XYZ file of C-alpha atoms in Angstrom:
595
model
C -13.436 -16.043 -7.699
C -12.412 -13.285 -5.596
C -11.287 -11.127 -8.803
C -14.572 -11.817 -10.510
C -16.300 -10.543 -7.037
C -14.302 -7.384 -7.379
C -15.293 -7.047 -11.110
C -18.705 -7.488 -10.446
C -18.496 -4.785 -7.599
C -16.627 -2.396 -10.004
C -19.438 -2.682 -12.561
C -21.937 -1.893 -9.896
C -20.307 1.153 -8.599
C -20.358 2.495 -11.967
C -23.645 1.695 -12.534
C -24.559 3.235 -9.468
C -22.930 6.449 -10.504
C -20.410 6.274 -7.540
C -16.786 7.311 -8.105
C -14.650 4.364 -7.578
C -11.391 5.067 -6.032
C -8.655 2.772 -4.901
C -8.837 3.345 -1.459
C -12.905 2.867 -1.380
C -11.891 -0.460 -3.087
C -9.202 -1.462 -1.130
C -11.627 -0.829 2.155
C -14.541 -2.664 0.384
C -12.234 -5.829 -0.103
C -11.373 -5.551 3.545
C -15.020 -5.895 4.447
C -15.723 -8.981 2.236
C -13.460 -10.989 4.474
C -16.566 -10.163 7.381
C -19.111 -10.203 5.113
C -20.995 -12.658 7.166
C -20.922 -10.799 10.134
C -22.115 -7.625 8.461
C -24.911 -9.516 7.043
C -26.109 -10.278 10.773
C -25.518 -6.540 11.619
C -27.656 -5.607 8.751
C -30.197 -8.046 9.927
C -30.063 -6.737 13.419
C -30.727 -3.010 11.576
C -34.150 -3.957 10.307
C -34.880 -5.457 13.808
C -33.903 -2.041 15.242
C -36.556 -0.017 12.635
C -39.233 -2.501 13.402
C -38.469 -1.807 17.231
C -38.791 2.071 16.411
C -42.122 1.972 14.406
C -43.225 -0.362 17.019
C -42.299 1.879 19.973
C -43.507 5.031 18.787
C -46.661 3.578 17.763
C -47.414 1.871 21.151
C -46.316 5.350 22.779
C -48.561 7.437 20.643
C -51.426 5.351 21.766
C -50.704 5.086 25.116
C -49.993 9.136 25.310
C -53.196 10.039 23.428
C -55.483 7.736 25.911
C -53.980 9.292 28.781
C -54.648 12.771 27.570
C -57.928 12.008 26.122
C -59.368 9.368 28.578
C -57.046 9.599 31.404
C -56.592 5.721 31.261
C -53.407 3.338 29.693
C -53.930 1.007 26.914
C -51.940 -1.971 28.758
C -51.586 -3.668 25.234
C -50.114 -0.736 23.320
C -47.884 -0.256 26.497
C -46.755 -4.001 25.986
C -46.191 -3.010 22.063
C -44.016 -0.104 22.915
C -41.961 -2.272 25.761
C -41.653 -5.184 23.055
C -40.359 -2.597 20.746
C -38.105 -0.839 23.116
C -36.503 -4.177 24.360
C -36.030 -5.264 20.670
C -34.163 -1.940 19.859
C -32.223 -2.115 22.630
C -30.976 -5.783 22.689
C -30.504 -5.493 18.911
C -28.289 -2.331 19.018
C -26.305 -3.825 21.857
C -25.264 -6.867 20.088
C -24.836 -5.077 16.604
C -22.114 -2.928 18.620
C -20.619 -6.072 19.254
C -20.557 -7.495 16.254
C -19.191 -4.620 14.156
C -16.453 -4.161 16.861
C -15.424 -7.883 16.594
C -15.509 -7.524 12.418
C -13.407 -4.390 12.888
C -10.745 -6.110 14.926
C -10.701 -9.238 12.887
C -9.978 -6.874 9.989
C -7.425 -4.790 11.571
C -5.531 -7.834 12.861
C -5.796 -9.692 9.634
C -4.548 -6.442 7.648
C -1.580 -5.836 10.284
C -0.284 -9.231 9.959
C -0.631 -9.439 6.184
C 1.380 -6.009 5.831
C 4.199 -7.037 8.208
C 4.650 -10.204 6.362
C 4.762 -8.133 2.915
C 7.211 -5.697 4.267
C 9.346 -8.485 5.469
C 9.503 -10.187 2.042
C 10.409 -6.875 0.562
C 13.095 -6.824 2.739
C 15.669 -3.443 1.912
C 13.253 -2.563 -0.952
C 10.639 -1.639 1.570
C 12.528 1.785 2.210
C 11.413 2.667 -1.700
C 7.855 3.396 0.275
C 9.214 5.258 3.517
C 11.765 4.760 6.376
C 11.119 2.402 8.842
C 10.011 4.832 11.332
C 6.975 5.972 9.158
C 6.257 2.715 8.060
C 5.622 1.791 11.885
C 3.363 4.538 11.890
C 1.178 3.137 8.982
C 1.494 -0.320 10.315
C 0.075 0.440 13.855
C -1.485 4.107 13.939
C -3.078 3.848 10.411
C -4.209 0.493 10.393
C -6.024 1.391 13.782
C -7.493 4.664 11.806
C -9.934 2.134 10.203
C -11.796 1.032 13.085
C -14.339 3.712 13.254
C -14.870 3.043 9.699
C -15.525 -0.518 10.216
C -17.333 -0.416 13.587
C -19.348 2.690 13.103
C -19.574 3.780 9.570
C -20.420 0.540 7.448
C -22.736 -0.259 9.412
C -24.470 3.070 9.952
C -24.518 3.151 6.201
C -27.147 0.422 6.090
C -29.058 1.859 9.107
C -29.481 5.317 7.357
C -31.453 3.362 4.454
C -33.483 1.123 6.036
C -34.826 3.305 9.329
C -35.783 6.085 7.317
C -37.226 4.047 4.582
C -39.228 2.067 7.438
C -40.278 5.453 8.992
C -41.482 7.068 5.778
C -43.338 3.999 4.690
C -45.310 4.368 8.300
C -45.632 7.956 7.801
C -47.119 7.957 4.229
C -50.319 6.527 5.554
C -50.913 8.994 8.197
C -49.881 12.307 6.742
C -48.569 13.662 3.217
C -47.570 16.517 4.644
C -44.952 15.259 7.193
C -43.920 12.690 4.429
C -42.952 15.681 2.184
C -41.006 17.595 5.089
C -39.149 14.257 5.541
C -38.534 13.849 1.948
C -37.295 17.756 1.341
C -35.296 18.003 4.343
C -33.050 14.934 4.628
C -30.928 15.379 1.412
C -29.855 18.758 2.702
C -28.493 17.078 5.985
C -26.711 14.278 3.621
C -25.557 17.289 1.442
C -23.975 19.442 3.983
C -22.596 16.001 5.843
C -20.800 15.273 2.335
C -19.628 19.273 1.981
C -17.767 19.322 5.506
C -16.569 15.875 5.057
C -14.437 16.175 2.138
C -12.675 19.217 3.893
C -12.157 16.785 6.890
C -10.609 14.165 4.546
C -8.085 16.727 3.626
C -7.345 17.521 6.755
C -6.702 14.071 7.748
C -4.573 13.456 4.893
C -2.675 16.338 6.117
C -2.274 14.791 9.632
C -1.058 11.660 8.616
C 1.717 12.948 6.309
C 2.734 15.407 9.716
C 2.835 12.084 11.723
C 4.951 10.281 9.300
C 7.597 13.022 9.047
C 7.443 13.179 12.854
C 8.207 9.496 13.252
C 11.152 10.014 10.916
C 12.497 12.735 12.562
C 12.026 11.292 16.195
C 13.796 7.749 15.254
C 16.653 9.860 13.465
C 17.156 11.852 16.410
C 17.361 8.784 18.821
C 19.595 6.993 16.377
C 22.112 9.975 16.177
C 21.625 11.485 19.852
C 25.407 10.573 20.720
C 26.848 12.362 17.531
C 24.588 15.419 17.622
C 25.990 15.735 21.401
C 29.179 15.635 19.976
C 28.325 17.932 17.586
C 26.566 20.171 19.840
C 23.658 20.082 17.736
C 20.996 18.774 20.419
C 19.349 22.157 20.627
C 18.931 22.504 16.662
C 17.430 18.917 16.645
C 15.428 19.379 19.416
C 13.835 22.605 17.944
C 13.242 20.901 14.716
C 11.546 18.147 16.494
C 9.608 20.728 18.747
C 8.307 22.346 15.312
C 7.056 19.044 13.849
C 5.201 18.396 17.002
C 3.656 21.900 16.695
C 2.571 21.100 13.203
C 1.072 17.855 14.190
C -0.729 19.793 16.879
C -2.150 22.311 14.406
C -3.235 19.481 12.149
C -5.225 17.836 14.710
C -6.963 20.615 16.217
C -7.832 21.454 12.694
C -9.484 18.012 12.092
C -11.311 18.156 15.554
C -12.639 21.784 14.419
C -13.987 20.328 11.116
C -15.244 17.413 12.842
C -17.372 19.828 15.471
C -18.463 22.066 12.454
C -19.947 18.782 10.985
C -21.671 17.820 13.733
C -23.034 21.672 14.481
C -24.303 21.910 10.576
C -26.116 18.431 11.192
C -27.850 19.108 14.435
C -28.859 22.573 13.103
C -30.604 21.165 10.115
C -32.022 17.958 11.988
C -33.485 20.390 14.582
C -35.201 22.765 12.187
C -36.633 19.689 10.441
C -38.026 18.612 13.544
C -39.293 22.000 14.547
C -40.918 22.252 11.058
C -42.954 18.786 11.532
C -43.854 19.975 15.290
C -44.943 23.247 13.961
C -47.150 21.747 11.453
C -48.589 19.388 14.016
C -49.118 22.027 16.631
C -51.027 24.086 14.263
C -52.926 20.978 12.518
C -54.478 20.367 16.103
C -55.141 23.437 17.046
C -57.112 23.959 13.355
C -55.087 26.959 12.347
C -53.475 25.815 9.234
C -54.019 28.307 6.436
C -55.401 25.424 4.056
C -57.535 23.640 6.824
C -58.947 26.265 8.963
C -61.386 24.507 11.180
C -60.388 20.925 11.020
C -57.635 18.699 12.538
C -55.450 16.721 9.599
C -54.119 14.197 11.811
C -55.634 12.873 15.344
C -53.879 13.204 18.623
C -52.795 9.694 18.593
C -51.322 10.192 14.906
C -49.927 13.630 15.875
C -47.783 11.834 18.536
C -46.736 9.161 16.494
C -45.372 11.476 13.827
C -43.904 13.391 16.700
C -42.100 10.519 18.101
C -40.841 9.479 14.583
C -39.369 12.836 13.668
C -36.013 12.949 15.489
C -35.641 8.792 14.921
C -35.943 9.936 11.311
C -33.179 12.260 11.062
C -30.987 10.324 14.035
C -29.362 8.119 11.627
C -28.505 10.598 9.132
C -27.106 12.546 11.920
C -25.166 9.849 13.138
C -23.823 9.024 9.999
C -22.588 12.669 9.595
C -20.958 12.252 12.804
C -19.485 9.048 11.525
C -18.720 10.461 7.957
C -15.256 11.861 9.364
C -14.418 8.395 10.063
C -15.172 7.247 6.747
C -12.882 10.152 5.316
C -10.086 9.453 7.621
C -10.117 5.645 6.980
C -9.665 6.615 3.258
C -6.795 8.786 4.120
C -5.193 5.764 5.558
C -5.870 3.298 3.144
C -4.203 5.695 0.442
C -0.980 5.109 2.238
C -1.574 1.298 2.958
C -2.353 0.959 -0.678
C 1.179 2.577 -1.413
C 2.857 -0.367 0.731
C 1.556 -2.821 -1.498
C 2.231 -1.333 -4.865
C 5.871 -2.233 -4.169
C 5.907 -5.924 -4.740
C 8.505 -8.657 -4.438
C 7.537 -10.557 -7.829
C 9.273 -13.672 -8.851
C 8.224 -14.082 -12.087
C 10.942 -14.492 -14.868
C 12.075 -11.999 -17.268
C 11.951 -12.543 -21.076
C 15.165 -13.120 -22.583
C 14.965 -9.833 -24.568
C 15.422 -8.032 -21.318
C 18.614 -9.504 -20.740
C 21.564 -6.947 -21.263
C 23.396 -7.421 -24.901
C 25.926 -5.652 -26.510
C 29.931 -5.611 -25.769
C 30.354 -6.773 -22.333
C 33.371 -7.194 -20.581
C 32.871 -10.248 -18.819
C 35.468 -12.084 -16.700
C 34.494 -15.692 -15.923
C 36.727 -16.210 -12.935
C 36.715 -19.422 -12.593
C 36.243 -21.484 -15.910
C 36.976 -24.730 -14.940
C 34.681 -25.075 -11.979
C 31.695 -22.627 -13.704
C 29.430 -25.573 -14.625
C 29.655 -27.134 -11.001
C 29.894 -23.907 -9.107
C 27.474 -23.331 -6.234
C 26.485 -19.616 -7.428
C 26.891 -18.409 -10.941
C 26.140 -15.019 -12.112
C 26.071 -14.365 -15.957
C 25.634 -10.984 -17.241
C 24.573 -9.903 -14.133
C 23.309 -6.287 -13.684
C 20.551 -4.133 -12.681
C 18.886 -0.815 -13.531
C 16.414 0.881 -11.599
C 14.507 4.136 -12.759
C 16.845 5.028 -15.215
C 19.753 4.216 -12.973
C 22.381 1.626 -13.213
C 22.525 -0.038 -9.915
C 24.923 -2.728 -11.055
C 26.849 -2.898 -13.821
C 26.797 -6.296 -15.594
C 29.677 -8.701 -15.044
C 29.763 -12.443 -14.849
C 31.431 -14.648 -12.115
C 30.918 -17.994 -10.100
C 31.624 -18.891 -6.216
C 31.919 -22.601 -5.532
C 30.769 -24.116 -3.155
C 32.945 -23.761 0.572
C 34.590 -20.736 -1.289
C 35.047 -17.337 0.812
C 35.083 -14.442 -1.158
C 36.029 -11.086 -0.416
C 34.296 -7.966 -2.343
C 35.276 -4.539 -2.273
C 34.903 -1.601 -4.897
C 34.287 2.453 -4.510
C 30.985 3.627 -3.001
C 28.123 3.201 -5.235
C 29.597 0.936 -7.801
C 26.782 -1.767 -6.493
C 28.132 -4.046 -3.893
C 24.895 -3.613 -1.604
C 22.840 -4.171 -4.848
C 24.455 -7.377 -5.400
C 23.696 -8.451 -1.976
C 20.009 -7.343 -2.469
C 19.711 -9.475 -5.598
C 21.332 -12.453 -3.794
C 19.066 -12.509 -0.658
C 15.774 -12.503 -3.217
C 14.559 -9.004 -2.609
C 15.164 -7.774 -6.102
C 13.552 -9.880 -9.173
C 14.251 -6.968 -11.574
C 17.746 -7.842 -12.660
C 19.353 -8.424 -15.980
C 21.269 -11.640 -16.867
C 21.074 -14.656 -14.494
C 21.730 -15.740 -10.945
C 21.817 -19.928 -10.927
C 22.071 -21.460 -7.702
C 23.126 -25.254 -8.203
C 21.989 -25.030 -11.911
C 18.538 -23.293 -10.840
C 17.533 -19.739 -11.869
C 17.178 -17.900 -8.713
C 13.883 -16.050 -9.900
C 12.201 -19.380 -10.399
C 13.322 -21.067 -7.444
C 11.526 -21.389 -4.008
C 13.160 -17.940 -2.313
C 11.632 -19.443 1.156
C 14.029 -22.418 0.873
C 16.697 -20.294 -0.556
C 16.494 -17.848 2.252
C 16.632 -20.881 5.006
C 19.896 -21.570 3.344
C 21.379 -17.823 4.159
C 22.635 -16.321 7.067
C 22.718 -12.504 6.583
C 24.814 -9.938 8.464
C 24.552 -6.333 7.680
C 26.339 -3.172 8.548
C 23.690 -2.287 11.311
C 22.158 -5.940 12.364
C 18.522 -5.078 13.403
C 17.686 -5.962 16.705
C 14.119 -5.691 18.664
C 13.268 -4.428 22.102
C 13.886 -7.634 24.427
C 16.222 -10.265 25.933
C 19.458 -11.538 24.283
C 17.628 -14.782 23.977
C 14.896 -13.909 22.550
C 17.015 -11.872 19.756
C 19.100 -14.629 18.918
C 16.214 -16.840 18.706
C 14.262 -14.380 16.333
C 12.885 -16.151 13.338
C 14.718 -19.339 14.306
C 12.315 -20.751 17.241
C 13.306 -22.038 20.577
C 16.828 -22.917 20.860
C 18.730 -25.269 23.485
C 20.708 -24.126 26.272
C 23.672 -26.173 24.903
C 23.190 -24.865 21.537
C 23.086 -21.052 22.744
C 25.844 -21.659 24.934
C 28.278 -23.447 21.354
C 27.130 -20.497 19.415
C 28.250 -17.784 21.876
C 31.378 -19.374 22.830
C 32.084 -19.845 18.904
C 31.204 -16.108 18.242
C 33.481 -15.536 21.441
C 30.400 -14.168 22.843
C 29.899 -16.220 26.281
C 32.386 -14.442 28.318
C 30.673 -10.840 28.487
C 27.273 -12.426 28.195
C 27.896 -14.373 31.342
C 28.777 -11.111 32.907
C 25.567 -9.322 32.513
C 23.321 -9.586 35.816
C 20.821 -11.696 34.236
C 22.828 -13.180 31.123
C 20.849 -14.400 28.319
C 17.747 -12.864 29.875
C 19.546 -9.414 29.920
C 17.450 -6.950 28.107
C 19.000 -5.202 24.942
C 17.222 -2.126 23.061
C 16.889 -1.914 19.323
C 20.150 0.109 19.395
C 21.589 -2.493 21.719
C 22.196 -0.070 24.670
C 24.778 -1.239 27.300
C 26.766 -3.237 24.679
C 29.711 -2.084 22.347
C 29.679 -2.330 18.475
C 32.057 -5.152 18.659
C 29.845 -7.244 20.842
C 26.687 -6.333 19.057
C 28.501 -7.898 16.024
C 29.600 -10.985 17.728
C 26.014 -11.667 18.717
C 25.345 -11.188 15.091
C 27.623 -14.038 14.136
C 26.155 -16.022 17.263
C 22.822 -15.706 15.524
C 23.907 -16.439 12.085
C 25.432 -19.656 13.711
C 22.622 -20.984 15.098
C 20.636 -20.570 11.677
C 23.001 -23.435 10.696
C 22.869 -21.746 7.364
C 25.647 -23.058 4.955
C 25.752 -19.672 2.775
C 26.824 -16.207 4.428
C 26.404 -13.106 3.085
C 28.112 -10.080 5.066
C 27.613 -6.470 3.984
C 30.668 -4.562 5.543
C 30.256 -6.375 9.138
C 33.036 -3.852 10.598
C 31.464 -0.639 9.255
C 31.594 1.833 12.524
C 34.298 -0.182 14.514
C 37.750 1.023 15.430
C 40.797 -1.257 13.578
C 41.410 -3.158 16.796
C 37.721 -4.427 17.313
C 37.345 -4.888 13.505
C 40.146 -7.166 13.580
C 38.935 -9.048 16.228
C 35.691 -9.556 14.501
C 37.152 -10.534 11.326
C 39.112 -13.090 13.010
C 35.900 -14.624 14.753
C 34.297 -14.569 11.281
C 37.220 -16.568 10.108
C 37.139 -18.647 13.153
C 33.532 -19.823 12.466
C 33.204 -19.690 8.748
C 35.417 -22.727 7.528
C 33.280 -24.829 5.051
C 30.755 -22.207 4.432
C 30.538 -20.436 1.006
C 30.914 -16.661 2.161
C 30.557 -13.399 0.357
C 32.062 -10.682 2.491
C 32.041 -6.706 1.801
C 34.728 -5.042 3.067
C 36.721 -1.985 2.268
C 40.752 -1.675 2.351
C 40.589 -0.428 6.087
C 39.357 -3.612 6.768
C 41.022 -5.992 4.619
C 39.714 -9.749 4.699
C 43.308 -11.892 4.428
C 41.723 -15.141 4.879
C 39.404 -15.146 2.146
C 40.118 -17.587 -0.676
C 39.146 -15.018 -3.372
C 39.696 -11.322 -3.711
C 37.164 -9.724 -5.801
C 37.134 -5.738 -6.985
C 33.834 -4.784 -8.868
C 34.231 -2.180 -11.154
C 32.012 -0.605 -14.268
C 33.927 -2.481 -16.383
C 33.113 -5.919 -14.444
C 34.750 -7.998 -11.733
C 38.291 -9.001 -11.276
C 39.667 -11.732 -9.330
C 42.494 -13.074 -7.978
C 43.479 -15.701 -5.369
C 44.912 -14.880 -2.130
C 47.538 -16.170 0.243
C 46.233 -16.557 3.443
C 47.448 -15.200 6.707
C 45.976 -13.918 9.666
C 45.891 -10.674 11.584
C 48.142 -11.631 14.411
């Protein structure tokens, strides 16, 4: 039904001659979720238009009576008061409803975007780095606020109010009607002309902001290393240059906004002056084509004069809000890019499977049919690059496998596939006999514990980070996990224990302690399959051995695939895999400890 609505709206846009762009369709689709609210907003707009006409009519008669008869028409004064009150109250309610609609749209979009990025996993880095993505999720979604709060409601007002005024004016003066009809398009033309320049400036501003966010994030993460290398001044200068570029881009947007406002005010003022000049000369009976007679009465002149600024006000307001539309479209372009990268789960045709002379080595032929994970001719090619060469292998339930291979051979790519973040691989991955592509990824991931090279943490307490994605855990469960991961002693020594704060970089804790907390978090998930990608990367030899021994102690009975280099050998693994371009070479290990 939704697709049908979108198709119908596309056809309507084509019939109306408007250029249909992806960002406009994106914004239109977002507004559909609050269509009921916007219908109420439009109804209030009709009341505002009627209120303007009533107010102007009442005041015109009152002013004319004051001038001509030195009396006040109470009935028309009441009419003007009713028009004023209906206009003000409707405008107030309209603004509240528009703000509510915008808030709901942005909240829903932000929630959907974060959920989408979470489902993408490592594939999100095909879009941008995390710092730039956070800018899109927060800054650029908030950039849609003015569009839904001000511009979209104003588009309806700019139609209904001038039409209501023109319908009222045409019965009073054809000349005033003609002035309105001739000058209104000029205001709209210059609004669009300046607005396009503002759109380009907004796009440049968002790009510079993303660059600034990435640089700041990189500087924050590598500050210690830069300090050791004595490059902090260089990094600071680069950050300062980017900040200056952002400042200049912001000022260019503001200049265009002021230029747009000034241009619209000029044309609106000249147009109002033309109406006032016509009415003044008419009342003085000095019009060249009507010398000696007034084309309008005094009350009609007051009526036209009061309506003139009201006629141009919605156009001027739309001009002021037009840069909000251009800003929203610029933000929508980047937001659309996020949704272009999808975590598809459709199965590929068998024709896409890699064929030909494959050097396959089935590692456990006697267990393959009953193995927990079976990979047949598994490979992955992306954008012409072979991310993972085809191989065949299997992992039994409860087997712990140590995988190594040269850099760039595809170890991390294999992890990406097993985590379910890449569905366009060649060959097949079977889990308990079911193809991974066609299985329920949510259920599959509930069975997984994932420990990467640099586990991700959020600003908060240790307790919050351990429970992240799991839910509330009992004190005994937390204690048992920390004891098993050998974290309990150093956590107890912290001032607030489990409620001690840690940053995204784990400030105050060593690399080994952070990895032990990752092990504790994996234990809390109750997962039976563990995937570890170089968990000792960046640790010294002694700390790495301690971490690996901890993993050995807590992973008995777990199915495990652990990537580690020769510098940090996993002696306790059941099987040792070497990944090469020809496939996987495997051999059983004689288990031994580090101590």
